[in-house]
mmCIF file of C-alpha atoms in Angstrom:
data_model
loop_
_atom_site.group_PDB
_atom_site.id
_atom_site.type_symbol
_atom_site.label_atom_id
_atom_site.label_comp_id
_atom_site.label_asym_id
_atom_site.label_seq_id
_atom_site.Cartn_x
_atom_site.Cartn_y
_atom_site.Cartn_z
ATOM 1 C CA UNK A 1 19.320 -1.050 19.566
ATOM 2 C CA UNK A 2 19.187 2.708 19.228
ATOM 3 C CA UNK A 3 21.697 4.380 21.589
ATOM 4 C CA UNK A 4 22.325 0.864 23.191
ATOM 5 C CA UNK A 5 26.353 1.082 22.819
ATOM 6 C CA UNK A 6 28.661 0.655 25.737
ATOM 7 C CA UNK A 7 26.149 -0.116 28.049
ATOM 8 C CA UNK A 8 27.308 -3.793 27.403
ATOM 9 C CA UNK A 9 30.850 -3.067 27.743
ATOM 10 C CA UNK A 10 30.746 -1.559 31.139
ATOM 11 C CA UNK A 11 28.482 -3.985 32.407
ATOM 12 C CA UNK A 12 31.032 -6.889 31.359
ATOM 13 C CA UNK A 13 33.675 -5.072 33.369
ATOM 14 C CA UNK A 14 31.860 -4.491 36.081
ATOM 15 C CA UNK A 15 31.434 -8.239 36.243
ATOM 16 C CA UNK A 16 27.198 -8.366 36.164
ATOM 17 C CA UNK A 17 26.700 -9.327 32.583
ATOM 18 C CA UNK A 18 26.182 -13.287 32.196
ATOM 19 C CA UNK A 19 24.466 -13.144 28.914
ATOM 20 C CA UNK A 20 22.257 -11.425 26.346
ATOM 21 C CA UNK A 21 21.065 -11.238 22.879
ATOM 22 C CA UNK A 22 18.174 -9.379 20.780
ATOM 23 C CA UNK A 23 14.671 -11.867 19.430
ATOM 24 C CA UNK A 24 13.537 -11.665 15.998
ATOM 25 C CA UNK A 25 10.530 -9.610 15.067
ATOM 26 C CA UNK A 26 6.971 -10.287 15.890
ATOM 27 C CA UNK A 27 6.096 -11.015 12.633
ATOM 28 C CA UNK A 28 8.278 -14.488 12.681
ATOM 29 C CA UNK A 29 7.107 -15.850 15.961
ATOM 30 C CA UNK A 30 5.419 -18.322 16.651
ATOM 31 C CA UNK A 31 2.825 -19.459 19.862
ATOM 32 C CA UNK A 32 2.645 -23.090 20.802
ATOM 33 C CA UNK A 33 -0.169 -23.956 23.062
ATOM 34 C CA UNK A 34 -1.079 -27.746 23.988
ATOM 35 C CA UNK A 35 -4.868 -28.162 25.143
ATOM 36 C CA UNK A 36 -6.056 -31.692 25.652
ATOM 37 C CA UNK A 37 -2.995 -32.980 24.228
ATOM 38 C CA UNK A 38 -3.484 -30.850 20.732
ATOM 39 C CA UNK A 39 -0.818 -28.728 19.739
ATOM 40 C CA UNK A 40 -2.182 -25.430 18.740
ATOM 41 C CA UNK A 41 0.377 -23.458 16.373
ATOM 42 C CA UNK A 42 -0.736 -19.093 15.668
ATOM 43 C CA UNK A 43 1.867 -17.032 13.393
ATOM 44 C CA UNK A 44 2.713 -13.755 15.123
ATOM 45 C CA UNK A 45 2.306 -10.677 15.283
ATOM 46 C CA UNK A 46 -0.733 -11.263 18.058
ATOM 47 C CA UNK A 47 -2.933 -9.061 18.391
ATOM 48 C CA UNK A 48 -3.099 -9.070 22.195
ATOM 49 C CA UNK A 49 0.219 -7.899 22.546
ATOM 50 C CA UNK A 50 0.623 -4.388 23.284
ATOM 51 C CA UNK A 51 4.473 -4.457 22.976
ATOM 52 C CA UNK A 52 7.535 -6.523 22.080
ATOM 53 C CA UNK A 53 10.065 -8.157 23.797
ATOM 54 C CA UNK A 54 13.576 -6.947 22.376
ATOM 55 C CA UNK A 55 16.240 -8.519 23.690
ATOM 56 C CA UNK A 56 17.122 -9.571 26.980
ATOM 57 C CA UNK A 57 20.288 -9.365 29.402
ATOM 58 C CA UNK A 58 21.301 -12.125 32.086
ATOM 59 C CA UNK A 59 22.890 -10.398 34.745
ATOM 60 C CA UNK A 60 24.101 -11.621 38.230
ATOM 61 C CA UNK A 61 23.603 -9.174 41.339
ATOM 62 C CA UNK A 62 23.976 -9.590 44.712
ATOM 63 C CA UNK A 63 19.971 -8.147 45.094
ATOM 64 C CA UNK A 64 16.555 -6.651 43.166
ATOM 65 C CA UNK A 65 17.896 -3.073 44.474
ATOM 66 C CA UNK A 66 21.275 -3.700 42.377
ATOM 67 C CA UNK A 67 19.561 -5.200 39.337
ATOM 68 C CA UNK A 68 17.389 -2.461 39.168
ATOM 69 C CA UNK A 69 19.859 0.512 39.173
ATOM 70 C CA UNK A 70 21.827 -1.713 36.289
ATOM 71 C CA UNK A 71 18.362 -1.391 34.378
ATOM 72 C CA UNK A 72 17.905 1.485 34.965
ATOM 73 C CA UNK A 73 21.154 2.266 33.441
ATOM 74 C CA UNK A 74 20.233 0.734 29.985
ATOM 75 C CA UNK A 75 19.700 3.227 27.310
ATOM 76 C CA UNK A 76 16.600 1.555 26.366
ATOM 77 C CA UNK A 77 14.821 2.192 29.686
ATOM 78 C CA UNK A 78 14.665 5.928 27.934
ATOM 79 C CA UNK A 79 12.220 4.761 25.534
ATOM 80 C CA UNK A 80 10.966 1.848 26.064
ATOM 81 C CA UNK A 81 10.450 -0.670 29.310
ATOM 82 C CA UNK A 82 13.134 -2.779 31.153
ATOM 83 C CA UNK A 83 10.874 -5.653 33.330
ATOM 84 C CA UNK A 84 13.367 -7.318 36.322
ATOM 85 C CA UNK A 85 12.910 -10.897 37.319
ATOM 86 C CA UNK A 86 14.580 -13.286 39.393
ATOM 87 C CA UNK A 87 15.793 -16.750 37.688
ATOM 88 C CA UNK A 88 13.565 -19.002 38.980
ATOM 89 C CA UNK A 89 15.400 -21.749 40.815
ATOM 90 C CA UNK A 90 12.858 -24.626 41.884
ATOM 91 C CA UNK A 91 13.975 -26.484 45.218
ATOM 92 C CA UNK A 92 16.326 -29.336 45.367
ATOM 93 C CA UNK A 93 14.725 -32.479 46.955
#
């Protein structure tokens, strides 16, 4: 969270920040796989990963151009990688 202060704040007042929070280490995670109906259970770290997942924030924009200047605006794109996806919504019936 190095650096990460106030970028929180001003996203709150500007109204874009729904949510967010930091994950635990690596180390403490856990993968859950079912193949032919067996759970399979591996302790983290994994070695296929080639980095870790952070945090995330939930914000609400009006488009991808908008989310991505707000990203882009996160001290932690400086050193590290901000990835910006759409909430899938699957369709109503």
């Amino acid at each position: 969270m190095d650096g990460c202060e106030g970028w929180s704040e001003e996203m709150l007042e500007r109204g874009v920040l729904r949510d967010g929070g930091g994950l635990g280490p690596p180390a403490e995670s856990r993968a859950v796989q079912v193949r032919r109906r067996q759970m399979l259970l591996s302790d983290g770290p994994f070695a296929e990963t080639k980095e870790q997942i952070g945090g995330y924030c939930f914000i609400e924009c009006g488009d991808m151009d908008e989310a991505v200047k707000i990203a882009a605006a996160h001290p932690a794109a400086g050193y590290g990688t901000i990835v910006v996806r759409e909430v899938w919504i699957p369709p109503q019936p």
